[in-house]
XYZ file of C-alpha atoms in Angstrom:
487
model
C 33.146 -7.838 115.878
C 36.161 -6.884 113.784
C 35.751 -5.413 110.288
C 38.633 -5.459 107.807
C 39.044 -4.747 104.099
C 39.619 -7.674 101.787
C 43.232 -7.399 100.531
C 42.109 -8.793 97.170
C 39.051 -6.705 96.243
C 38.674 -4.178 99.072
C 35.238 -5.370 100.140
C 34.241 -5.358 103.797
C 34.981 -8.637 105.621
C 33.576 -9.220 109.114
C 35.032 -11.328 111.921
C 32.198 -11.860 114.396
C 34.052 -14.344 116.609
C 37.370 -13.611 118.307
C 38.231 -17.298 117.728
C 37.980 -16.919 113.947
C 41.339 -16.998 112.184
C 40.201 -16.780 108.576
C 37.136 -15.551 106.721
C 36.082 -16.042 103.114
C 35.232 -12.857 101.228
C 31.722 -13.265 99.877
C 32.505 -11.104 96.850
C 35.808 -12.437 95.451
C 36.152 -15.727 97.426
C 39.558 -14.677 98.810
C 40.572 -16.433 102.040
C 41.426 -13.598 104.437
C 43.608 -14.381 107.479
C 43.991 -12.157 110.517
C 47.668 -11.596 111.362
C 48.165 -9.251 114.315
C 47.022 -5.845 113.047
C 47.165 -6.809 109.366
C 45.323 -9.173 107.088
C 46.666 -11.559 104.450
C 45.196 -12.974 101.275
C 45.725 -16.749 101.318
C 44.247 -17.305 97.871
C 40.826 -18.160 96.529
C 38.482 -20.559 98.306
C 36.247 -22.732 96.140
C 32.525 -22.091 96.331
C 30.557 -24.657 98.276
C 28.187 -26.908 96.371
C 24.763 -25.543 97.242
C 22.865 -28.511 98.584
C 19.479 -29.092 100.179
C 20.580 -28.148 103.678
C 18.217 -25.783 105.496
C 21.110 -24.187 107.402
C 22.863 -21.019 106.196
C 25.255 -18.383 107.507
C 23.239 -16.455 110.093
C 21.051 -19.347 111.246
C 20.557 -19.069 115.022
C 19.391 -21.477 117.701
C 19.804 -22.782 121.241
C 22.002 -25.711 122.236
C 22.229 -26.867 125.833
C 20.730 -23.587 127.029
C 23.312 -21.541 125.075
C 22.349 -19.303 122.160
C 24.426 -19.730 119.008
C 24.799 -18.279 115.513
C 26.212 -20.023 112.452
C 29.165 -17.954 111.204
C 31.040 -20.296 108.834
C 31.076 -23.544 106.906
C 33.518 -25.979 105.357
C 32.427 -28.673 102.925
C 34.299 -31.962 103.098
C 34.449 -34.806 100.609
C 35.645 -38.356 101.251
C 35.717 -41.598 99.257
C 32.029 -42.380 99.785
C 30.376 -38.954 99.926
C 30.439 -35.444 101.373
C 29.153 -33.460 104.333
C 29.047 -29.935 105.837
C 30.629 -28.692 109.061
C 29.061 -25.446 110.298
C 31.121 -23.250 112.651
C 29.059 -21.985 115.608
C 29.615 -18.896 117.741
C 27.860 -18.910 121.140
C 26.710 -15.757 122.904
C 29.120 -16.524 125.762
C 32.040 -16.333 123.245
C 32.411 -20.104 123.056
C 32.532 -21.964 119.749
C 31.448 -25.326 118.386
C 30.561 -27.280 115.256
C 27.352 -28.596 113.749
C 27.877 -31.606 111.489
C 25.325 -31.852 108.673
C 25.298 -35.160 106.802
C 22.343 -36.616 104.880
C 19.826 -34.727 106.997
C 21.365 -35.941 110.285
C 22.921 -33.387 112.653
C 25.544 -33.693 115.395
C 26.627 -30.754 117.559
C 30.147 -30.894 119.042
C 32.257 -28.732 121.329
C 35.923 -29.241 122.200
C 36.725 -30.793 125.564
C 39.871 -31.749 127.468
C 41.066 -35.322 127.044
C 42.091 -37.417 130.044
C 44.165 -40.548 129.596
C 45.514 -42.033 126.404
C 43.665 -41.941 123.113
C 43.933 -44.467 120.253
C 46.147 -43.818 117.239
C 44.230 -42.996 114.072
C 45.555 -46.020 112.158
C 44.583 -48.347 115.033
C 40.875 -47.395 114.982
C 38.468 -49.924 113.436
C 34.691 -49.357 113.214
C 32.737 -51.802 115.371
C 35.485 -52.070 118.017
C 35.195 -50.732 121.585
C 37.472 -47.971 122.951
C 37.728 -46.173 126.279
C 37.651 -42.379 125.912
C 37.688 -40.180 129.029
C 36.699 -43.195 131.127
C 33.652 -44.182 129.023
C 33.331 -47.115 126.610
C 32.465 -46.141 123.044
C 32.010 -48.049 119.799
C 33.916 -46.687 116.812
C 31.288 -45.722 114.239
C 33.256 -44.067 111.461
C 36.774 -43.323 110.288
C 37.277 -40.799 107.481
C 40.025 -39.025 105.576
C 38.366 -36.098 103.792
C 39.397 -33.176 101.591
C 38.079 -29.638 101.937
C 36.302 -28.768 98.676
C 34.798 -25.402 99.652
C 34.110 -22.954 102.429
C 32.375 -19.729 103.386
C 32.130 -17.319 106.302
C 34.480 -17.422 109.321
C 36.619 -20.366 110.390
C 38.820 -20.957 113.464
C 41.855 -22.308 111.582
C 43.716 -21.836 108.340
C 41.990 -23.896 105.691
C 42.036 -23.942 101.939
C 41.508 -26.157 98.966
C 43.349 -29.425 99.525
C 43.242 -29.164 103.323
C 42.780 -32.651 104.717
C 40.707 -33.736 107.699
C 41.337 -37.018 109.527
C 38.503 -37.768 111.936
C 37.009 -40.716 113.792
C 33.546 -40.812 115.393
C 32.463 -42.908 118.375
C 29.033 -43.645 119.878
C 27.583 -45.014 123.098
C 23.795 -44.972 123.218
C 22.908 -41.341 122.510
C 26.401 -40.057 123.408
C 28.785 -39.029 120.648
C 32.476 -38.050 120.538
C 34.870 -37.168 117.728
C 38.656 -37.444 117.618
C 40.165 -34.986 115.131
C 43.680 -35.909 113.922
C 43.863 -33.169 111.271
C 46.707 -31.332 113.038
C 48.836 -34.359 113.880
C 49.017 -37.631 115.747
C 47.665 -36.150 118.990
C 43.936 -35.628 118.365
C 41.586 -32.917 119.561
C 38.587 -34.357 121.440
C 35.065 -33.102 120.787
C 32.032 -34.022 122.865
C 28.848 -34.255 120.855
C 25.176 -35.048 120.752
C 22.724 -35.930 117.982
C 20.267 -33.072 117.468
C 17.482 -31.882 115.195
C 16.844 -28.363 113.912
C 13.520 -28.380 115.764
C 15.159 -29.395 119.064
C 17.559 -26.459 118.735
C 14.700 -24.064 117.916
C 16.603 -22.900 114.837
C 15.656 -19.586 113.266
C 16.553 -18.003 109.905
C 16.613 -21.363 108.128
C 16.317 -21.534 104.362
C 12.786 -22.223 103.171
C 11.807 -24.561 100.348
C 11.803 -21.797 97.738
C 15.320 -20.697 98.653
C 16.527 -24.286 98.534
C 14.968 -24.973 95.149
C 16.354 -21.730 93.751
C 19.945 -22.482 94.755
C 20.339 -26.245 95.162
C 22.850 -27.742 92.786
C 24.317 -24.391 91.772
C 28.001 -24.788 91.072
C 28.519 -22.003 88.564
C 25.142 -22.847 87.132
C 22.294 -25.193 87.980
C 22.741 -28.869 87.203
C 19.458 -30.733 87.459
C 19.595 -32.951 84.371
C 22.561 -34.460 82.582
C 23.594 -37.009 80.007
C 25.711 -39.886 81.230
C 29.259 -39.189 79.960
C 29.722 -42.915 79.463
C 26.651 -43.956 77.431
C 24.619 -40.784 76.824
C 21.527 -41.856 78.771
C 19.540 -38.928 80.191
C 19.559 -38.824 84.005
C 17.184 -36.681 86.060
C 17.863 -36.142 89.742
C 17.382 -33.694 92.579
C 20.448 -31.436 92.476
C 22.138 -30.777 95.764
C 20.614 -33.772 97.523
C 23.621 -35.856 96.605
C 26.505 -35.892 94.173
C 26.707 -39.700 93.930
C 24.780 -40.961 90.910
C 24.533 -44.342 89.173
C 23.486 -44.441 85.514
C 20.468 -46.757 85.185
C 21.589 -47.966 81.755
C 25.351 -48.578 81.874
C 25.843 -48.608 85.676
C 28.616 -45.993 85.483
C 29.362 -44.257 88.806
C 29.078 -40.496 88.375
C 30.191 -37.531 90.466
C 27.967 -34.472 89.931
C 29.758 -32.200 92.412
C 31.042 -29.923 89.671
C 29.766 -28.125 86.583
C 30.265 -31.341 84.587
C 29.483 -34.866 85.675
C 32.614 -36.993 85.920
C 32.847 -40.745 85.470
C 34.246 -42.347 88.623
C 34.042 -45.917 87.384
C 32.527 -47.545 84.334
C 30.045 -50.352 84.826
C 28.811 -53.059 82.537
C 26.111 -52.177 80.019
C 22.917 -53.688 81.389
C 19.233 -53.251 80.773
C 17.155 -51.445 83.363
C 15.790 -53.541 86.217
C 12.041 -53.099 86.544
C 11.503 -52.277 90.199
C 8.109 -52.418 91.900
C 8.353 -48.689 92.703
C 9.794 -46.684 89.769
C 12.512 -44.102 90.379
C 11.060 -40.616 90.738
C 7.778 -41.814 92.254
C 6.314 -39.590 94.961
C 4.350 -40.579 98.042
C 2.463 -38.650 100.695
C 3.617 -40.212 103.971
C 2.284 -38.741 107.231
C 1.449 -35.495 105.385
C 4.989 -35.174 104.007
C 5.714 -35.686 100.307
C 8.690 -37.944 99.671
C 10.361 -38.857 96.397
C 12.138 -42.097 95.485
C 15.586 -40.897 94.382
C 17.534 -44.183 94.342
C 17.045 -47.945 94.254
C 19.346 -50.932 94.552
C 19.117 -54.720 94.574
C 21.253 -56.600 97.098
C 21.810 -60.310 97.707
C 23.111 -62.370 100.621
C 25.602 -65.252 100.516
C 22.794 -67.704 99.675
C 21.639 -65.709 96.633
C 18.469 -64.330 98.252
C 17.685 -60.928 96.730
C 15.809 -57.878 97.986
C 15.294 -54.280 96.805
C 15.936 -51.102 98.787
C 14.410 -47.731 97.827
C 15.853 -44.421 99.103
C 13.242 -41.702 99.837
C 13.879 -38.033 100.544
C 12.141 -34.800 101.499
C 13.789 -31.390 102.037
C 12.321 -31.102 105.548
C 12.840 -34.682 106.686
C 15.624 -37.248 106.806
C 16.362 -39.930 104.257
C 14.725 -43.286 104.895
C 14.485 -46.650 103.145
C 11.667 -48.876 101.971
C 12.837 -52.490 101.803
C 11.104 -55.055 99.599
C 11.731 -58.759 100.276
C 9.946 -61.992 99.397
C 8.404 -61.823 102.897
C 6.943 -58.340 102.459
C 7.839 -54.692 102.977
C 9.416 -52.688 105.790
C 10.421 -49.107 106.505
C 13.968 -48.533 107.779
C 15.442 -45.437 109.466
C 19.037 -44.720 110.463
C 19.385 -44.672 114.267
C 21.042 -41.834 116.197
C 20.715 -43.608 119.550
C 22.609 -46.871 119.370
C 21.905 -50.154 121.153
C 24.409 -51.629 123.578
C 26.445 -54.241 121.676
C 29.322 -55.863 123.499
C 31.012 -57.228 120.378
C 30.283 -58.352 116.828
C 30.118 -61.939 118.112
C 27.370 -61.145 120.647
C 23.980 -62.804 120.050
C 21.927 -59.980 121.574
C 21.794 -56.217 121.969
C 20.038 -53.955 124.478
C 18.062 -50.846 123.549
C 15.660 -48.819 125.703
C 15.343 -51.607 128.315
C 14.492 -54.188 125.647
C 16.546 -57.158 124.455
C 16.890 -57.905 120.763
C 18.039 -61.402 119.830
C 20.241 -62.116 116.835
C 18.508 -63.487 113.738
C 21.051 -63.395 110.930
C 24.675 -62.583 110.204
C 25.595 -62.356 106.516
C 27.421 -60.386 103.801
C 25.177 -58.227 101.584
C 26.360 -57.454 98.052
C 24.997 -54.753 95.737
C 23.963 -56.417 92.459
C 22.393 -53.393 90.767
C 21.844 -49.714 91.602
C 20.382 -46.673 89.862
C 19.560 -43.085 90.747
C 20.984 -40.818 93.444
C 22.315 -41.816 96.857
C 23.639 -40.056 99.942
C 26.870 -42.027 99.586
C 28.781 -43.535 96.692
C 27.342 -46.923 95.715
C 28.257 -49.414 93.003
C 27.562 -52.991 92.003
C 29.893 -55.279 93.936
C 29.929 -53.203 97.147
C 29.793 -55.496 100.189
C 28.774 -54.811 103.799
C 28.424 -57.264 106.665
C 24.927 -57.228 108.154
C 23.884 -58.280 111.656
C 20.112 -58.462 112.252
C 18.362 -58.541 115.647
C 14.662 -58.871 116.453
C 12.241 -58.044 119.240
C 8.601 -58.630 118.293
C 7.715 -56.722 115.105
C 10.813 -54.509 115.287
C 14.209 -55.331 113.823
C 17.575 -53.658 114.310
C 20.341 -54.029 111.735
C 24.029 -53.171 111.959
C 25.941 -52.713 108.680
C 29.720 -52.885 109.021
C 32.552 -52.026 106.620
C 36.209 -51.145 107.190
C 35.278 -47.443 107.282
C 31.869 -47.308 108.930
C 29.298 -48.913 111.222
C 25.650 -47.849 111.046
C 22.511 -48.978 112.864
C 18.973 -48.871 111.493
C 15.555 -49.753 112.881
C 12.840 -51.251 110.669
C 9.138 -51.970 111.057
C 6.795 -53.827 108.723
C 4.630 -51.970 106.197
C 1.559 -53.579 104.640
C 1.084 -53.637 100.871
C -2.230 -51.815 101.333
C -0.357 -49.028 103.105
C 2.128 -48.790 100.227
C -0.731 -48.523 97.746
C -2.230 -45.729 99.830
C 1.118 -43.897 99.762
C 2.072 -44.400 96.105
C -1.256 -45.083 94.394
C -0.986 -45.998 90.720
C 2.811 -45.729 90.741
C 3.074 -49.212 92.272
C 3.732 -52.017 89.824
C 2.369 -55.538 90.298
C 5.297 -57.339 88.668
C 7.185 -60.146 90.442
C 9.999 -59.150 92.796
C 13.309 -58.358 91.042
C 12.032 -59.487 87.633
C 14.745 -58.712 85.077
C 13.805 -57.602 81.544
C 15.311 -60.622 79.792
C 13.798 -63.268 82.048
C 11.239 -65.526 80.391
C 8.259 -66.488 82.512
C 9.055 -69.688 84.436
C 5.632 -71.185 83.528
C 6.343 -70.680 79.814
C 9.701 -72.431 80.095
C 8.204 -75.382 81.960
C 5.295 -75.706 79.533
C 7.633 -75.616 76.539
C 9.865 -78.354 77.918
C 6.849 -80.502 78.833
C 5.290 -80.235 75.372
C 8.536 -81.104 73.631
C 8.829 -84.103 75.946
C 5.293 -85.264 74.967
C 6.130 -84.811 71.300
C 9.319 -86.854 71.656
C 7.553 -89.589 73.589
C 4.898 -89.919 70.872
C 7.515 -89.889 68.130
C 9.367 -92.994 69.418
C 6.796 -95.596 68.289
C 6.104 -93.665 65.111
C 9.685 -94.238 63.996
C 8.856 -97.917 63.745
C 5.142 -97.716 62.870
C 4.492 -94.438 61.051
C 0.831 -93.562 60.565
C -1.415 -90.584 59.939
C -2.018 -90.138 63.672
C 1.354 -88.343 63.975
C -0.071 -85.395 62.037
C -2.932 -85.001 64.572
C -0.513 -85.168 67.533
C 1.532 -82.313 66.032
C -1.583 -80.213 65.397
C -2.771 -80.720 69.013
C 0.584 -79.714 70.501
C 0.835 -76.600 68.313
C -2.691 -75.593 69.335
C -1.546 -75.565 72.951
C 1.941 -74.151 72.475
C 1.435 -71.329 69.977
C -1.134 -69.286 71.987
C 1.103 -69.453 75.081
C 4.062 -68.360 73.012
C 2.213 -65.560 71.234
C 0.769 -64.051 74.414
C 3.874 -64.460 76.567
C 5.788 -61.205 77.227
C 8.547 -60.490 74.753
C 12.112 -60.414 76.028
C 13.048 -57.020 77.289
C 9.402 -55.937 77.736
C 6.977 -55.978 80.626
C-alpha cells in the first residue's frame, strides 16, 4: 500500500494496488495520479450516482479460488442507460473488473489475444465471431461516457472519458473487447456471477441502500415532470430512465434536476391490470412494480409487460397477453443459436423450436426502467418453445438479449398481489366505450329506422309507442355505462 497526500486538500489518499494509476480523494473529489515519486491533481471527479447496488469500496469475496477486494469504481452512461464497473484487487496482486448492470454481474480479467479480432465498427449484435479460437455471438456494442468515479483505478480517467466496448457470449462463457484506447482492443475473459456465488462480504445492507440511494447532492425520490407538471414517484437509484405517465415525456433523473430527453404526446393514463407501485410477496421476497409498457406486434396484437424489482434480487418481468400470464427472466447462460434464420436453438441438452418471428413496438410506457424506453421503440423478437417453457431473443442494432419465460396462473397472481389486481379487460384505454354499448346503440337505431319507413307513408299513433319502447331499453344502458375517461 502506498499513502500520499492529496495535492488539492492535503487529505490522505491510499493506493492499495500497485496497478492503480489514479485515485479519487474521498474528501475533495480530486483525481490524484501517481507520477514517479510525485503526485498530480488531474481535476475534480464527479460523484457517482448512489444507486441500489449492494457493492461498495471494501467489499470482499472469492472468484475462481482467488480472494479479491473492491478498490474502485467508474460509472458509465450510454444512450440507453448506465452501469457500474468495479475495480478488483486480488490477493495475488492481480486485478480484474466486476460489471454491475441491472442486478446482473459479470467478472472479467484481462487475457492475451491470439489471432485477429474484429474492428469495432464491424461488430453487429446477433452475429457470430471467432475469438481466441472459440465461436461467440455478439451480445452488445456500447459507446459510453464516464459520469463519475471513486477509489482507485488502473488508468487515467475523468469526466468525459469515453469507453468503447463490445460483449460476446457462448453458453455461459463471456468475453469483452475494449476499444477505449484505440483500434486494437484489450481482451477480457469473463463469467456471469452472483454475489452469493462469490461469497461477498461487507456488502451494503437495505438500510444503507435506502439511506443513500438517489443521492446526487441531495435525495431525489419524488419529482414533478418538467414537461407537464405531473407528480412522479419512483425508487431513486434503481434507474435514471423515467417515463411520465401523463405526457409520455422521457426523463433523465441522474442529476439534481430531472431533465427532459424527449417530449411525448399528451395522453391519458392507460389502466393496467396491475397498477404501478403495487407490491407482491413472491417466494418470500417483496417485489415492487416500478414500470409498465404496452407493446404490439406487426399484426396489431397487444400485450402488457410489468417490470418488478427488489434490492436483493434481479429485475424480472410479468407479461400479460390475451392467452394468460407468464414470468420472464433475463438469461445469463445463452442457448446455442447458429443464426437469426435458424428455426431451433439448443439449451441444456434440450431443443427449442421456433414459434414466432416479429417486430415488437412500444405503444405506451410509464414508470421507471433499467434502460431508456419510449413509445415507438422497436425490437425484433424471436420466440422458441419446448413444452411449457419459452425462450425469446430480442435484437436491436446495439444489443441482443435472451429471456426465459414460464406460465403463471391468475390464481397465483392474486395470491401475490391480492386486492391490487384489477379485473378490467386487457389494455382497456380510458376513452374506449364498451363494445356491447356501441353494438346495442347501433342495433336500436337500426330498429327505429326500420319502423320509421312505413310510418312516413302511413303515420299513426303506434310510432309513439315504438319510440317509448326503444328509449326504455336504450336509456338504462346509456346511464349505467362507464363514462369516458373513467373506469
